[in-house]
């Protein structure tokens, strides 16, 4: 949740194990008892067990799939287009609150819970399609759940009335905490002559109506809402916002009813408070490990890596081995940055200022469930992919143990930690790498970068490639490493996707660098070769091209006639109104969008269709009228707006220009090229002028005029001709 507002074990019924033998009657009576009792345990959903909070020994990595004001970058269609790539590295993606909030919003002023899922990130259908695409690619989608407070849309206590599956849900003043908004709610209730609910069971928040979770109506509404998120929309779990705002016992109640696979609370506080909250939920929910984040930030920002082994303001991180109860490690979701802590345009928070890669290297080497921040993923994607590959290879999970390999707290320049996974151990070194070099016979370096390095034990006996699969913009070299304790171990690799063997592929020594060629797709496979046996084959798929995957692509339905003055606009998803255009010249002063509306925002554009990134594309075509009817033949400037607001900046006009909010992206060509006074020489041997039947009319390729006949010039009727191999209209 945005802090600077106006702006984060269950039991099954089972027969007694001490009596293995039951008579037929006993077994029948027991079965009948189960049939009668079990449906009542899970409420309407019939769940057979309470929520577990977070799976034990969980190996997945989570992505926070948004940042503040990321409306365009993370709309549902954009994220859907990335599902295949994300599914290769993330098991969970956390989305922003996905319902309509009555205007452009990140979702923390939640309004609708059941009936309106056309949000600032896309439509309900697009949301459902995204969640399905994630599921098809092995990703579970985490819903951002905001139930501490709720926005009203009809006065202080007027909440939406919504009907879902035949049941109507509504809230009133009695569902609002009596001490809401530091007494403002009571003042308003007294004025209206209505009653309020009980006092808040947690911290208050002055900004929206704090919900009274002691209210049966609130409880039933929240339960139905959570069930809908899981069973209807297809989410797999929840990120509960601002959980300090109400007692953790209610999170327990909600989780036991809805039974999510994953639950994590934003308990922004010290470790003891976080532990107390987890205990209040009876461990039905995990929590974000804020103290982990603070220790990493303090170490990286100050270049004092020994701080990773120190408390932060008297608090150990939740995952810390120094902490008194390791059972909380399973319920720790670790992170180094999120939408609230990063530096934003409207507020300077407490961001990670440097060593982003080193911070994430530590995050991905440690126990807990790591949650990568989207901006870090965007900026450092290939490096983070490689780190995740190593984490998976070793089998590090949320309950892994780790050891500080530099226990001397006076050493500030470097830190080293060994984490044990199910398939090996990973040593991460941070800071000045020269100040700690592990014994070569015990550790093999597989990754390194600014202020970080990863090492694996030779006993793992695997082949390794340091460059992760994915898109690269130019040719590069991948380093192949034999992580092995076998005498004479080599590597064998192929670049054509075939399986390497003793008789197929190129043999090489550990440390060999292989060039990945440009402008093509390459499948690299490398295996560990010991004698004639090949094992541990690793596969990498590389796409190398200068064209970036997120390049703007002009849709085929954008067309321009030869005599048209027009422009195209790809609107942000949050611009839901009819796009308006304002086009003009300053000298001579004239308004080209005058005939429909003489005043701002000008004339309506025509909707053409949806681009491949899910954004709507509109066209403005000049109708031939101007305000002052000057000699100007096309505007010099143009603005597009969402029916007036928001709007683009003043953009330079290019006829046939394809624009986004960032300005001109491309120019739409006409189907027939316009005649130029000096046609360029043909490159296809077709100099001269031809008619459409292919008959050559003239050898000339410099034609200042095709009509008139004076001076011996060629006289042609109006029509379409092939001039120097190109169609022109005259």
XYZ file of C-alpha atoms in Angstrom:
730
model
C 0.000 0.000 0.000
C 1.209 3.497 -0.654
C 2.503 4.995 2.550
C 2.543 8.634 1.534
C -1.150 8.847 0.698
C -2.889 10.811 -1.173
C -0.712 8.885 -1.630
C 1.941 -4.083 2.010
C -0.949 -26.773 9.981
C -3.817 -28.107 9.453
C -5.313 -31.422 10.396
C -7.442 -33.930 8.555
C -10.035 -36.047 10.247
C -8.708 -39.576 10.166
C -9.260 -42.874 12.039
C -7.199 -43.473 15.154
C -3.882 -45.022 14.173
C -3.796 -47.168 17.343
C -6.640 -49.323 16.044
C -5.706 -50.723 12.649
C -8.606 -53.217 12.484
C -12.206 -52.148 12.228
C -15.241 -54.269 11.857
C -17.367 -53.724 8.755
C -19.861 -51.815 10.922
C -17.176 -49.635 12.480
C -15.768 -48.770 9.061
C -19.219 -47.997 7.706
C -20.136 -45.793 10.672
C -16.824 -43.953 10.366
C -17.375 -43.319 6.645
C -20.871 -42.022 7.280
C -19.543 -39.756 10.006
C -16.999 -38.288 7.564
C -19.689 -37.660 4.978
C -21.716 -35.742 7.533
C -18.860 -33.814 9.143
C -16.401 -32.943 6.382
C -18.624 -30.632 4.304
C -19.051 -28.369 7.309
C -15.311 -27.953 7.792
C -14.638 -25.926 4.692
C -17.632 -23.617 4.638
C -19.358 -23.175 1.305
C -16.264 -24.329 -0.569
C -16.065 -27.627 1.264
C -12.308 -27.321 1.948
C -10.992 -30.228 3.969
C -8.150 -28.440 5.706
C -7.080 -25.080 6.988
C -4.725 -22.934 4.906
C -1.051 -23.749 5.324
C 0.168 -20.187 4.732
C 3.011 -21.159 2.416
C 4.269 -24.534 1.177
C 7.154 -26.188 3.021
C 10.506 -26.437 1.202
C 9.102 -24.252 -1.566
C 11.610 -23.670 -4.384
C 9.690 -21.129 -6.442
C 10.663 -17.533 -7.145
C 8.047 -14.757 -7.186
C 7.854 -11.615 -9.334
C 6.171 -8.394 -8.277
C 4.549 -7.752 -11.636
C 4.144 -3.978 -11.367
C 5.649 -0.779 -10.028
C 4.007 2.500 -9.124
C 2.050 4.040 -12.040
C 3.011 1.157 -14.369
C -0.352 1.308 -16.135
C 1.024 0.946 -19.659
C 4.048 -1.217 -18.914
C 2.032 -3.789 -16.971
C -1.415 -3.759 -18.500
C -2.888 -7.234 -18.710
C -2.151 -7.684 -22.410
C 1.479 -6.641 -22.057
C 1.991 -9.102 -19.202
C 0.194 -11.809 -21.158
C 2.635 -11.350 -24.047
C 5.460 -12.098 -21.592
C 3.857 -15.189 -20.025
C 6.026 -17.749 -21.798
C 9.278 -16.040 -20.828
C 8.168 -15.337 -17.260
C 7.034 -18.936 -16.844
C 10.575 -20.141 -17.413
C 11.783 -18.334 -14.284
C 8.881 -17.476 -11.984
C 6.394 -19.745 -10.242
C 4.309 -16.827 -8.950
C 3.501 -13.344 -10.228
C 1.881 -10.801 -7.911
C -0.550 -8.473 -9.703
C -1.943 -5.153 -8.488
C -5.503 -5.103 -7.116
C -7.460 -5.867 -10.258
C -10.961 -4.390 -9.802
C -12.314 -1.011 -10.839
C -11.602 1.818 -8.390
C -13.688 4.532 -10.021
C -10.819 6.115 -11.958
C -7.140 5.692 -12.719
C -5.707 3.866 -9.746
C -3.081 1.378 -8.631
C -5.876 -0.360 -6.735
C -5.252 0.598 -3.130
C -8.402 2.730 -3.024
C -10.496 -0.354 -3.768
C -14.150 0.192 -4.600
C -15.705 -2.776 -6.411
C -15.133 -6.335 -5.226
C -17.504 -8.456 -7.332
C -19.100 -6.668 -10.250
C -16.574 -4.484 -12.078
C -13.169 -5.733 -13.178
C -12.483 -3.159 -15.877
C -9.516 -1.541 -14.167
C -6.661 0.793 -15.029
C -4.744 -2.262 -16.250
C -7.352 -3.696 -18.599
C -10.745 -5.297 -18.926
C -12.099 -8.277 -17.006
C -11.787 -10.489 -20.073
C -8.166 -9.423 -20.518
C -7.507 -10.183 -16.844
C -9.012 -13.651 -17.159
C -7.006 -14.263 -20.317
C -3.808 -13.189 -18.532
C -4.401 -15.466 -15.541
C -5.082 -18.378 -17.899
C -1.942 -17.627 -19.918
C 0.065 -17.558 -16.695
C -1.480 -20.850 -15.590
C -0.738 -22.444 -18.977
C 2.903 -21.439 -18.539
C 3.238 -22.760 -14.991
C 2.693 -19.457 -13.183
C 0.360 -18.981 -10.239
C -1.162 -15.501 -10.011
C -1.202 -13.707 -6.650
C -4.025 -11.214 -6.046
C -3.412 -7.981 -4.161
C -6.172 -8.016 -1.529
C -7.129 -4.708 0.067
C -9.676 -5.319 2.834
C -8.341 -3.111 5.613
C -10.216 -0.183 4.103
C -12.591 0.535 1.268
C -13.478 3.513 -0.859
C -17.034 4.853 -0.813
C -18.662 6.245 -3.951
C -21.830 7.812 -2.573
C -21.038 9.959 0.411
C -19.008 8.932 3.452
C -20.728 5.579 3.971
C -22.080 4.825 0.486
C -20.460 1.629 -0.816
C -21.368 -0.191 -4.033
C -24.196 -2.708 -3.852
C -23.124 -5.769 -5.816
C -24.831 -9.053 -6.657
C -22.725 -12.149 -7.237
C -24.128 -15.619 -7.912
C -27.548 -14.582 -6.645
C -26.336 -13.024 -3.405
C -26.340 -9.260 -2.879
C -23.455 -7.742 -0.952
C -23.499 -4.243 0.472
C -21.945 -2.358 3.357
C -23.198 0.471 5.507
C -22.032 2.780 8.280
C -22.229 -0.074 10.815
C -19.420 -1.818 8.892
C -17.078 1.140 9.440
C -14.864 1.370 12.522
C -16.200 3.833 15.092
C -12.778 5.525 15.354
C -12.242 5.693 11.582
C -10.254 8.634 10.221
C -9.292 9.976 13.633
C -12.883 10.828 14.504
C -14.005 12.160 11.134
C -16.284 9.159 10.613
C -18.027 9.768 13.943
C -18.536 13.416 13.093
C -20.135 12.451 9.795
C -22.209 9.683 11.402
C -23.535 12.110 14.008
C -24.426 14.581 11.277
C -26.303 11.916 9.329
C -27.812 10.297 12.403
C -26.427 6.820 11.668
C -24.546 4.269 13.757
C -20.978 3.031 13.371
C -19.367 -0.328 14.051
C -16.881 -1.271 16.775
C -13.455 0.216 17.317
C -10.635 -0.755 14.965
C -8.848 -3.997 15.868
C -5.577 -2.694 14.426
C -3.875 0.512 13.357
C -6.065 3.223 11.886
C -5.508 4.851 8.530
C -6.742 8.327 7.702
C -7.717 8.170 4.055
C -10.626 5.813 3.456
C -13.203 3.937 5.490
C -11.511 1.455 7.824
C -13.646 -1.674 7.811
C -14.847 -3.190 11.068
C -13.752 -6.814 10.806
C -15.761 -7.745 13.896
C -18.845 -7.177 11.729
C -20.407 -10.413 10.501
C -21.407 -8.630 7.303
C -17.804 -7.553 6.630
C -16.549 -11.075 7.350
C -19.077 -12.725 5.055
C -18.437 -10.222 2.278
C -14.646 -10.630 2.491
C -14.976 -14.425 2.490
C -17.163 -14.395 -0.601
C -14.795 -11.950 -2.284
C -11.754 -14.152 -1.643
C -13.580 -17.255 -2.825
C -14.449 -15.442 -6.036
C -10.817 -14.432 -6.623
C -9.697 -18.049 -6.310
C -12.526 -20.037 -7.832
C -13.887 -17.637 -10.438
C -11.010 -15.430 -11.602
C -8.386 -18.133 -11.068
C -5.912 -16.582 -8.634
C -3.913 -19.053 -6.511
C -3.242 -16.871 -3.494
C -3.268 -13.477 -1.845
C -0.976 -10.626 -0.946
C -2.848 -8.915 1.900
C -2.323 -5.162 1.997
C -1.746 -3.257 5.256
C -2.407 -6.188 7.574
C -1.506 -4.161 10.668
C -4.812 -2.368 10.158
C -6.865 -5.228 11.618
C -6.226 -8.235 13.819
C -4.352 -11.148 12.264
C -7.042 -13.477 13.615
C -9.293 -12.306 10.774
C -6.688 -13.218 8.163
C -6.715 -16.681 9.765
C -10.498 -16.795 9.467
C -10.453 -15.661 5.836
C -7.676 -18.055 4.824
C -9.276 -21.031 6.533
C -12.493 -20.309 4.668
C -11.044 -19.639 1.209
C -7.988 -21.936 1.530
C -5.471 -20.204 -0.777
C -2.296 -22.073 -1.673
C -0.252 -18.946 -0.955
C -0.867 -16.093 1.463
C 1.531 -13.285 2.339
C 0.881 -10.182 4.417
C 2.360 -6.719 4.172
C 3.279 -6.241 7.833
C 5.583 -3.253 7.503
C 7.389 -3.355 10.826
C 10.089 -4.954 12.948
C 10.564 -8.701 13.107
C 8.821 -9.194 16.439
C 5.701 -7.440 15.179
C 5.801 -9.552 12.022
C 6.159 -12.731 14.094
C 3.276 -11.653 16.312
C 1.113 -11.123 13.254
C 2.039 -14.522 11.789
C 1.204 -16.082 15.167
C -2.150 -14.271 15.187
C -2.932 -15.871 11.832
C -1.905 -19.214 13.407
C 0.639 -19.512 10.597
C -2.025 -19.511 7.893
C -0.059 -16.727 6.188
C 3.493 -15.847 5.309
C 4.799 -12.280 5.584
C 7.179 -10.056 3.682
C 10.568 -9.989 5.402
C 11.055 -6.236 5.734
C 14.119 -6.569 7.928
C 15.815 -8.663 5.245
C 15.213 -5.787 2.874
C 16.612 -3.205 5.273
C 19.797 -5.142 6.046
C 20.481 -5.548 2.322
C 19.787 -1.889 1.621
C 22.067 -0.753 4.464
C 24.870 -3.054 3.327
C 24.672 -2.086 -0.349
C 24.081 1.649 0.034
C 26.966 2.027 2.483
C 29.341 -0.523 0.981
C 29.507 -2.231 4.386
C 28.782 -5.870 3.603
C 29.207 -7.003 7.202
C 25.809 -5.410 7.843
C 24.216 -8.475 6.290
C 25.126 -10.313 9.502
C 23.874 -7.561 11.781
C 20.502 -6.630 13.164
C 18.651 -3.703 11.697
C 17.372 -1.419 14.454
C 17.299 -4.363 16.858
C 15.641 -6.754 14.418
C 17.016 -9.857 12.737
C 15.551 -10.731 9.352
C 12.807 -13.320 9.522
C 14.949 -15.857 7.606
C 18.065 -15.259 9.697
C 19.781 -18.296 11.221
C 20.569 -16.040 14.165
C 16.879 -15.735 14.853
C 15.520 -17.744 17.752
C 12.920 -19.763 15.854
C 13.799 -21.113 12.439
C 10.219 -22.243 11.798
C 9.385 -18.734 10.606
C 11.813 -19.069 7.703
C 9.223 -21.017 5.712
C 6.858 -18.060 6.020
C 9.371 -15.403 4.944
C 8.893 -13.782 1.525
C 12.137 -11.902 0.996
C 12.702 -8.852 -1.213
C 15.150 -5.998 -1.731
C 12.800 -3.425 -3.311
C 9.106 -2.891 -3.970
C 6.709 -0.266 -5.283
C 6.646 1.571 -1.953
C 10.354 1.567 -1.120
C 11.789 2.561 -4.494
C 12.340 6.178 -5.422
C 9.297 7.525 -7.187
C 8.657 10.808 -8.934
C 6.265 11.970 -6.233
C 8.314 10.979 -3.190
C 11.820 9.971 -2.184
C 11.451 6.804 -0.132
C 14.401 4.733 1.094
C 15.574 3.099 -2.108
C 18.395 0.747 -2.910
C 20.756 3.272 -4.473
C 23.456 1.008 -5.912
C 24.618 -2.583 -6.290
C 21.239 -3.779 -7.531
C 22.749 -6.960 -8.944
C 24.703 -7.747 -5.786
C 21.576 -7.226 -3.679
C 19.589 -9.583 -5.886
C 22.435 -12.111 -5.937
C 22.194 -12.287 -2.144
C 18.380 -12.470 -2.295
C 18.427 -15.401 -4.719
C 21.120 -17.281 -2.794
C 19.263 -17.234 0.513
C 16.328 -19.169 2.009
C 12.808 -17.771 2.075
C 10.763 -17.187 -1.078
C 12.495 -14.416 -3.069
C 10.273 -11.773 -4.662
C 11.984 -9.944 -7.531
C 10.904 -6.353 -8.183
C 9.740 -5.722 -11.752
C 12.038 -2.769 -12.479
C 15.032 -4.891 -11.470
C 13.803 -7.643 -13.795
C 13.410 -5.184 -16.657
C 16.833 -3.600 -16.123
C 18.842 -6.737 -15.269
C 16.851 -9.550 -16.843
C 19.639 -11.742 -18.215
C 21.736 -11.562 -15.038
C 18.724 -12.376 -12.848
C 17.802 -15.292 -15.097
C 21.267 -16.776 -14.641
C 21.021 -16.369 -10.850
C 17.642 -18.112 -10.809
C 19.115 -20.912 -12.930
C 21.811 -21.442 -10.288
C 19.318 -21.349 -7.412
C 17.228 -24.030 -9.118
C 20.256 -26.145 -9.953
C 21.277 -26.217 -6.290
C 17.715 -26.734 -5.066
C 17.572 -23.858 -2.576
C 14.149 -23.568 -0.951
C 12.394 -21.430 1.615
C 13.650 -23.545 4.533
C 17.264 -23.974 3.419
C 19.993 -23.387 5.978
C 22.955 -21.106 5.437
C 26.302 -20.282 7.012
C 28.199 -17.009 7.214
C 31.684 -17.813 5.907
C 33.180 -14.536 7.200
C 32.005 -14.410 10.812
C 34.530 -11.657 11.630
C 32.169 -8.670 11.853
C 35.040 -6.177 11.518
C 35.460 -7.109 7.849
C 33.325 -4.608 5.939
C 34.522 -4.909 2.338
C 33.219 -8.389 1.592
C 30.659 -10.970 2.707
C 30.309 -14.662 1.913
C 27.396 -17.005 2.613
C 26.922 -20.686 1.880
C 23.348 -21.928 1.405
C 22.452 -25.613 1.300
C 19.897 -26.850 -1.180
C 18.479 -30.270 -1.893
C 21.045 -30.870 -4.667
C 24.146 -29.061 -3.467
C 25.458 -25.871 -1.921
C 25.804 -22.354 -3.277
C 28.426 -19.879 -2.098
C 27.674 -16.214 -2.763
C 30.434 -13.627 -2.319
C 29.496 -9.924 -2.188
C 31.518 -6.730 -2.223
C 35.232 -6.636 -3.034
C 35.656 -10.110 -4.491
C 39.446 -9.990 -4.187
C 39.154 -9.854 -0.408
C 37.665 -13.358 -0.257
C 38.688 -16.063 -2.695
C 37.396 -19.520 -1.799
C 39.647 -22.573 -2.084
C 39.693 -23.617 -5.736
C 39.498 -27.342 -4.955
C 36.293 -26.754 -2.977
C 34.437 -24.192 -5.073
C 34.032 -23.478 -8.805
C 32.981 -19.996 -9.931
C 29.947 -20.108 -12.255
C 28.728 -16.495 -12.248
C 30.233 -13.118 -11.465
C 29.514 -9.444 -11.924
C 29.972 -6.147 -10.156
C 30.347 -6.953 -6.447
C 28.942 -10.484 -6.652
C 30.011 -14.027 -7.537
C 28.373 -17.468 -7.339
C 30.332 -20.673 -6.651
C 29.261 -24.328 -6.740
C 30.891 -27.425 -5.246
C 32.792 -29.708 -7.662
C 30.933 -32.708 -6.272
C 27.792 -31.563 -8.139
C 29.355 -32.835 -11.405
C 27.385 -30.706 -13.824
C 27.915 -28.674 -16.970
C 27.154 -24.968 -16.701
C 26.517 -22.048 -19.089
C 26.752 -18.557 -17.597
C 24.437 -16.816 -20.115
C 20.742 -17.522 -19.611
C 18.309 -18.174 -22.426
C 16.564 -15.200 -23.954
C 16.831 -12.267 -26.327
C 20.150 -10.484 -26.897
C 20.750 -7.432 -29.067
C 24.152 -8.421 -30.435
C 26.539 -11.325 -30.691
C 28.112 -12.383 -27.391
C 30.215 -15.101 -25.792
C 28.901 -17.650 -23.308
C 31.319 -19.262 -20.858
C 31.072 -23.028 -20.407
C 32.154 -24.447 -17.048
C 32.707 -28.013 -15.869
C 31.688 -28.175 -12.209
C 33.262 -31.543 -11.481
C 35.553 -33.469 -9.178
C 36.158 -36.153 -11.829
C 39.667 -36.437 -13.215
C 39.872 -35.509 -16.891
C 36.364 -34.047 -17.016
C 35.669 -32.076 -20.192
C 32.700 -30.491 -21.888
C 31.042 -31.210 -25.198
C 28.626 -28.808 -26.875
C 26.513 -28.294 -29.979
C 25.029 -25.129 -31.490
C 22.399 -26.753 -33.686
C 20.146 -28.144 -30.962
C 21.378 -31.717 -31.368
C 22.237 -33.775 -28.298
C 25.942 -33.662 -27.455
C 27.684 -36.994 -27.038
C 31.167 -38.451 -27.182
C 30.798 -38.632 -30.964
C 28.635 -35.541 -31.590
C 29.628 -31.966 -30.840
C 32.720 -29.971 -30.005
C 34.872 -31.019 -27.055
C 36.375 -28.282 -24.924
C 37.932 -27.535 -21.564
C 36.198 -25.806 -18.662
C 36.254 -22.045 -19.108
C 35.860 -22.139 -22.897
C 33.999 -19.149 -24.334
C 31.609 -19.924 -27.196
C 30.526 -17.187 -29.611
C 26.774 -16.931 -30.170
C 26.234 -15.451 -33.634
C 24.149 -12.392 -34.423
C 20.845 -12.164 -36.286
C 19.691 -15.715 -35.702
C 18.294 -18.140 -33.134
C 20.792 -20.577 -31.636
C 20.169 -23.602 -29.435
C 23.249 -24.333 -27.347
C 23.497 -27.679 -25.581
C 26.440 -28.584 -23.389
C 27.120 -31.695 -21.335
C 29.761 -32.891 -18.891
C 32.038 -35.403 -20.624
C 33.892 -37.933 -18.468
C 35.497 -40.653 -20.549
C 32.820 -41.497 -23.118
C 29.876 -40.690 -20.849
C 27.947 -37.420 -21.194
C 25.758 -36.202 -18.336
C 24.026 -33.088 -17.002
C 23.135 -31.626 -20.405
C 22.197 -27.959 -20.150
C 20.171 -26.237 -22.888
C 20.091 -22.550 -23.745
C 17.960 -20.899 -26.424
C 19.336 -17.587 -27.692
C 17.626 -15.125 -29.999
C 20.043 -12.470 -31.208
C 18.681 -9.511 -33.152
C 19.042 -5.761 -33.116
C 15.268 -5.332 -32.952
C 14.116 -5.110 -29.350
C 11.140 -7.295 -28.406
C 9.162 -4.297 -27.166
C 9.560 -2.277 -30.382
C 6.391 -0.491 -31.484
C 4.783 -2.380 -34.373
C 2.421 -0.476 -36.678
C -0.703 -2.623 -37.272
C -1.555 -3.590 -40.845
C -4.933 -1.867 -40.580
C -3.240 1.560 -40.443
C -3.438 2.837 -44.014
C -3.020 6.247 -45.637
C -4.271 7.368 -49.025
C -1.945 9.371 -51.259
C -3.812 12.645 -50.800
C -4.640 12.238 -47.089
C -3.418 14.446 -44.256
C -3.722 12.192 -41.241
C -2.104 10.749 -38.145
C -2.445 7.611 -36.005
C -2.367 7.297 -32.228
C -1.786 4.212 -30.069
C -3.544 5.107 -26.815
C -2.517 3.965 -23.330
C -4.861 1.319 -21.988
C -6.035 3.696 -19.280
C -7.331 6.155 -21.895
C -10.822 4.703 -22.154
C -12.638 7.670 -23.747
C -12.846 8.527 -27.428
C -9.474 9.940 -28.420
C -9.585 13.586 -29.492
C -7.135 15.420 -31.741
C -6.050 19.067 -31.721
C -3.890 20.062 -34.730
C -2.670 23.536 -35.662
C -0.035 25.835 -37.087
C 1.365 28.878 -35.363
C 2.569 30.668 -38.480
C 0.378 31.111 -40.367
C -2.030 30.751 -37.457
C -4.641 28.138 -38.250
C -6.623 25.345 -36.590
C -6.953 22.110 -38.584
C -9.420 20.570 -36.113
C -12.012 23.297 -36.370
C -15.127 21.930 -38.015
C -16.387 19.526 -35.343
C -15.484 21.436 -32.168
C -14.074 24.927 -32.316
C -12.628 24.593 -28.836
C -10.448 22.119 -26.992
C -10.090 19.150 -27.266
C -10.727 19.394 -31.009
C -12.220 16.622 -33.136
C -12.900 12.969 -32.401
C -10.588 10.372 -33.910
C -11.779 7.159 -35.552
C -11.132 3.867 -33.767
C -9.328 1.401 -36.050
C -8.544 -1.645 -33.942
C -6.174 -3.104 -31.346
C -2.401 -3.321 -31.737
C -0.566 -6.532 -30.864
C 0.281 -5.109 -27.424
C -3.421 -4.726 -26.635
C -3.626 -0.937 -27.026
C -6.325 0.734 -29.097
C -5.271 2.553 -32.260
C -7.075 5.666 -33.512
C -6.846 7.720 -36.700
C -7.269 11.449 -37.259
C -7.946 12.534 -40.832
C -8.124 16.184 -41.822
C -11.513 16.932 -43.358
C -10.169 19.811 -45.456
C -11.488 22.668 -43.311
C -9.475 25.206 -41.338
C -10.349 28.006 -39.005
C -8.712 30.820 -40.979
C -8.276 29.078 -44.339
C -4.639 30.077 -44.674
C -2.205 28.749 -47.247
C -0.989 26.071 -44.834
C -1.582 22.601 -46.283
C -1.029 20.568 -43.116
C -0.549 21.294 -39.407
C 2.803 21.743 -37.738
C 1.763 20.509 -34.277
C -0.646 17.900 -32.967
C -1.992 16.787 -29.584
C -3.961 13.646 -28.728
C -6.039 13.430 -25.575
C -8.397 11.151 -23.676
C -11.450 13.272 -24.582
C -9.538 16.214 -23.122
C -7.540 14.723 -20.247
C -4.937 13.372 -19.967
C -3.169 14.504 -23.097
C 0.125 14.146 -24.915
C 2.693 16.903 -25.103
C 2.752 19.220 -28.129
C 4.018 16.868 -30.839
C 5.563 17.808 -34.172
C 3.184 16.734 -36.924
C 4.318 14.220 -39.528
C 1.797 13.249 -42.173
C 0.916 9.600 -41.658
C 2.774 9.619 -38.352
C 2.163 6.770 -35.897
C 2.256 8.245 -32.395
C 2.196 7.047 -28.776
C 2.285 9.165 -25.637
C 6.064 9.154 -26.095
C 5.796 10.858 -29.488
C 6.312 9.822 -33.106
C 7.210 6.137 -33.490
C 6.903 5.479 -37.225
C 5.354 6.775 -40.441
C 2.624 4.946 -42.289
C 3.384 4.825 -46.010
C 0.735 5.206 -48.680
C -0.163 2.263 -50.869
C 0.980 4.356 -53.852
C 4.056 6.575 -53.523
C 3.555 10.253 -54.185
C 5.358 11.760 -57.180
C 8.662 13.441 -56.414
C 10.139 16.197 -58.615
C 13.429 14.284 -58.863
C 12.703 10.549 -58.731
C 15.599 8.560 -57.354
C 17.363 6.188 -59.747
C 15.876 2.731 -59.808
C 17.766 -0.082 -58.124
C 15.996 -2.812 -60.058
C 16.887 -1.896 -63.639
C 13.444 -0.469 -64.340
C 14.454 3.154 -65.094
C 11.935 5.239 -66.955
C 8.132 5.409 -67.040
C 5.774 2.478 -67.597
C 2.021 2.127 -67.559
C 0.350 -0.520 -65.405
C 0.383 -3.009 -68.283
C 4.173 -2.812 -68.285
C 4.476 -0.794 -71.535
C 7.438 1.581 -71.432
C 6.386 5.153 -72.122
C 9.622 7.104 -71.637
C 13.325 6.549 -70.988
C 13.489 9.718 -68.905
C 13.978 9.413 -65.147
C 14.008 13.133 -64.358
C 10.558 14.542 -64.905
C 9.866 17.946 -63.333
C 6.430 17.780 -64.998
C 4.413 15.076 -66.699
C 1.866 17.415 -68.253
C 1.844 20.603 -70.254
C 3.698 19.700 -73.429
C 5.811 22.893 -73.431
C 9.506 22.616 -74.049
C 9.157 19.147 -75.513
C 8.122 17.639 -72.202
C 6.119 14.426 -72.091
C 2.365 14.823 -71.979
C 0.499 12.196 -69.928
C -3.066 11.967 -68.717
C -3.765 11.636 -65.011
C -3.455 8.111 -63.669
C -1.120 5.589 -62.052
C 2.347 4.931 -63.515
C 5.479 2.944 -62.715
C 8.361 5.433 -62.468
C 11.810 3.965 -61.801
C 10.204 0.783 -60.531
C 7.788 2.494 -58.108
C 4.074 3.234 -58.348
C 3.157 6.917 -58.388
C -0.129 8.685 -58.868
C -0.500 11.714 -61.080
